[in-house]
Every structure is written in structure tokens, then in C-alpha cells.
Amino acid sequence: MAANDTPRVRNCGTMLVHERLLRTDPSYLSARVASENRAWEAATFRIAGRTGITVIPVVVHVVYRTNTQNIADTQIQSQIEVLNRDFRKTNPDAASTPAAFSALVADARIEFELATTDPQGNPTTGITRTQTNVASFGSDDGVKSAGSGGVDAWPADRYLNIWVCELGGGLLGYAQFPGGPAATDGVVILHSGFGTNGTAAAPFNLGRTATHEIGHWVNLRHIWGDDGSGCSGDDFVTDTPNQAGSNTGMPSFPRVSCNNGPNGDLFMNYMDYTDDAGMFMFTHGQVTRMQATLDGDRISIGYQKPAPVTLKFRDDINTLKFRDDVATLKFRDDVVTLKFRDDNTTLKFIDDNNTLKFRDDIATLKFRDDMVTNPRLDPIKDPQLDKPPIMDRAKMPSGDLAQGTTSDRSLQRVGPAPFILSTPHHSTAWARSYAGAYEDTMAAYEAQIAEYEQFLEQYSEAEAAGQLTASDIAEAEQLYAEYVRLVDEYYQLSNG
Ligand SMILES: [Zn+2]
């Protein structure tokens, strides 16, 4: 059907279905009574069951006769997005609520997602497509059965069934209240009143027909109380004003009826009959009713949305600042060791990430080795800096050194020592072209051995004072291993 067949005024068939079920299904009446009792108890005693946000798996059954009616996935997705805004109060037009009613606007705490698993447990897109020869469906549930040219429901205790098809009789859609037969549970939407693109046509191209019908599916009544234009009908919600009949099109605030001045009807509510652009809010009382339904008739459907994952740092994040240009600040996936990559322009790390450690006191974000401010780190590029320090020639280390004691003071620490984790190999290379290279090389070894001794002594003192963490001790052990290796090299060179 072409878009010009879209109804000009909202017309919902839910009450027709409701009255038919009351006539034909004896269990429906008792189920409805039970539903209303639960809703009343929830509102009166403020009973809260589900907390947080409930996510409802949705299956969209597209039943089409023409290719046009076989709406695209993107049109379906646009409808899901509308639902997730409207039922979470994140729809931008909620801000258009008149100030007199703004305190009523509520987050329904319901989200929707296309099902990813079908009733048999297989992966699914959450969309079924069925070709039919039925020209248009009505409010008689024909679209909900394969036997009448439609497609059967998925289990209603696990899925919200949405049938999208051509509807006759000026119907935009209809829903089945909780408590009805599972085989027909769900909502039906005219394809040109579904989603925001594709065949969706003004004034019902903002996805609000589905918002309205799903409101019925979680037990919301029309806001005017379904009593024609009288003032005695009730929507069983206390924070919605009493209202005479339905409002259509785009009313102007205020619209007074049933002596409900000065603010008048809550015509911008999803459960009135305005155009899509004219409805943009649920009330707290309606949310209580919906949540009571999720705790009652629809207790088995949906799951609680997990809390968002928060990336936490061990330390006061207020002092850990990154530059705005995070595009170049990359972390590797292996968070166990939290490695940074080298490609940040101003924040540089040495390449050997295995030895890159952060101190516990991140307040000042200190690194052990600052390449920018520590000129001793770059001896290779400057032979003059790499030159071993002139020093008093120390004696050979005693045998005690090789045993790892730090008591032998026969090696004196003199002059600036090389960086602690560097090795004397640089000096060895340099020494090949340097007169007296051997002596200087050995002197460099001695100086570095002395430096290691000093560090090991500091570790020992800190350990005695109980100041070492487990990681500090691990570092000390690594340092000691380096120290032993260095002494071994020294002996090999001195003997060779
Ligand atoms: Zn309705």
C-alpha cells in the first residue's frame, strides 16, 4: 500500500481486542482483574520488584504482500531506537513538555533489542519475513497466525512479538493487554506507521505508534479513560489529569476538559491520540503501572541491563591526566601489565616495557627513568658522555662480591655512575678505539658494580625498615641477578 493510505488521525484497536477477549475468553477477565489488583497494590504500597533497567528481546514479524510492505532492516532498527529513547526519557522532545507538567515526565526503565536467539536456540536477526496474499489485516489477530495468512507468535513469555503489516480500517495499530492468550500476545503496527524511514509516512513517521501500543502491552490504558467524551472514565493512573475524550493532531497547551484547568489535558502523553510529533512523555504513575506488569504478568520476560563497565585506575584519577588528544594515546590489550606504546608525541617510554614500572604514588605520576631529564640515559649517541669516568682505580672485587654481599667496601663509588639498568657493553664498544681501553673498561665495570652495591644496600636498608612492597622486592632480586652477572663478566674480562 502506498503512503497516501496512511491514516490521518490516530486510531488504535486495542480496546476492540480487549472487549472481544472479555466476551470470548473467560480466563481473560480474571487475569485482567488480577493485573489491576497488582497495579493498584504497586501504586498504593509503592512495591518495587525489578530494579534498574529491563531489556526486552523483540521479534519483528514482517508480513507483506507487496515489496513495499516488506520493510527494510533499517526501518526496523529505526523503530527500536525510538523505543529506546521514549522508554528511557532520552527522546529530545521530552523537553517540550509544558512546565506545568514537566515534573511528571518519567523514565520507564525499559529498553528493547532485536532478539539474537530464536525459540529453538539458534542465532537470529530478530526479524522474520512472511509473504502473504492477504490485502490488509484487521484487529481480529489474523496476522498472528500462519493459518490466516500471517505468522505465528514466538513464545510470549520470552519475546515481545511485533507484527508489521498492512492494516485496513484506518487502524494504525493495536495491542493485547497482559493476561490474554499467548498465541496472540504482542502488538501489531501498520508498516507506514512503523519506524522513522522507509515506508513510514507523516504524521505517524516518528515511531510513536509502537511506543503507544507497547504502552498497552505493559498495561497502560488510554489517558482519557475510554469512556467516549465523558469525565467518568479512568486510566487507573493518579498523576494523569482527568480528561474527556482523545486529543488528535497537534493540540495547543492548555486544552481544558472535565474541569481540569488551568493546565488541562496531558495531551502530550504517549497514551493520547495525537500525531507522533505531539506525544513525548510517560508519567511516573504510568511507569509504576508498567513496572508492576513486569513484576506480574510479564515477570518471565527480559533481563536486567548490566551496569556499564567502568575503567578504574588504582589511584586517584583526579590527578592522572591525559592530554586531550587521546587519539594517539593507545593501550595494548594486555592489561595485565598495562603497557603503553611508543607513539605518543610527548609521553615517551623506554621500549622494554617489561621493566617499565609505575610507582604506587601515582599522584605525581612518576616514572623510574625520565629520558628527558636524565642525560645519563643516552650514552650511545655521545661518545663523550659514554666515556668512563676518571676515577681512583679500585682493586678487583673481592670474592665476597660474587657471593652477593654488600659489605665489601673495597670498591669505591666515584663520579656519576651509568644508568642503573644499562650495561657496560657500550663502554666496551667505545673502548676498541681508545688508548688504554682495557683499563678504562675495567674501571667502568668497577664503577658500575659499586653502583649496584649501593642500590642493593639501599634495598637492604629499606627492607629492614619494612618499606619494601612485593614489587620492590622483585625489583631488588632482578637487580641482584644483574649484579651477579656483571661481576661474572668482570671476572671473565679480567682473566681473559
Ligand atoms: Zn491505544
PDB file of N, CA, C and O and ligand atoms in Angstrom, residues 12 14 212-213 216 222 271 273, ligand 1:
ATOM      1  N   CYS A  12      -6.444   3.443  17.317  1.00  0.00           N
ATOM      2  CA  CYS A  12      -5.831   2.262  17.930  1.00  0.00           C
ATOM      3  C   CYS A  12      -6.920   1.237  18.203  1.00  0.00           C
ATOM      4  O   CYS A  12      -7.977   1.568  18.739  1.00  0.00           O
ATOM      5  N   THR A  14      -6.790  -1.381  20.253  1.00  0.00           N
ATOM      6  CA  THR A  14      -6.566  -2.165  21.464  1.00  0.00           C
ATOM      7  C   THR A  14      -7.856  -2.429  22.241  1.00  0.00           C
ATOM      8  O   THR A  14      -8.091  -3.547  22.726  1.00  0.00           O
ATOM      9  N   HIS A 212       3.158   3.814  21.775  1.00  0.00           N
ATOM     10  CA  HIS A 212       1.797   3.783  22.310  1.00  0.00           C
ATOM     11  C   HIS A 212       1.314   2.342  22.506  1.00  0.00           C
ATOM     12  O   HIS A 212       0.827   1.972  23.584  1.00  0.00           O
ATOM     13  N   GLU A 213       1.482   1.512  21.493  1.00  0.00           N
ATOM     14  CA  GLU A 213       0.968   0.134  21.573  1.00  0.00           C
ATOM     15  C   GLU A 213       1.728  -0.694  22.595  1.00  0.00           C
ATOM     16  O   GLU A 213       1.136  -1.510  23.311  1.00  0.00           O
ATOM     17  N   HIS A 216       0.393  -0.103  25.905  1.00  0.00           N
ATOM     18  CA  HIS A 216      -0.735  -1.006  26.215  1.00  0.00           C
ATOM     19  C   HIS A 216      -0.229  -2.389  26.625  1.00  0.00           C
ATOM     20  O   HIS A 216      -0.762  -3.015  27.539  1.00  0.00           O
ATOM     21  N   HIS A 222      -5.633   4.075  27.662  1.00  0.00           N
ATOM     22  CA  HIS A 222      -5.721   5.398  27.052  1.00  0.00           C
ATOM     23  C   HIS A 222      -5.930   6.444  28.137  1.00  0.00           C
ATOM     24  O   HIS A 222      -6.664   6.219  29.110  1.00  0.00           O
ATOM     25  N   MET A 271      -0.073   8.040  25.567  1.00  0.00           N
ATOM     26  CA  MET A 271      -1.296   7.256  25.556  1.00  0.00           C
ATOM     27  C   MET A 271      -2.519   8.073  25.142  1.00  0.00           C
ATOM     28  O   MET A 271      -3.656   7.627  25.293  1.00  0.00           O
ATOM     29  N   TYR A 273      -4.065  10.428  21.648  1.00  0.00           N
ATOM     30  CA  TYR A 273      -4.234  10.094  20.230  1.00  0.00           C
ATOM     31  C   TYR A 273      -3.624  11.144  19.300  1.00  0.00           C
ATOM     32  O   TYR A 273      -4.000  11.238  18.143  1.00  0.00           O
TER      33      TYR A 273
HETATM   34 ZN    ZN B   1      -4.250   2.732  22.122  1.00  0.00          ZN
END
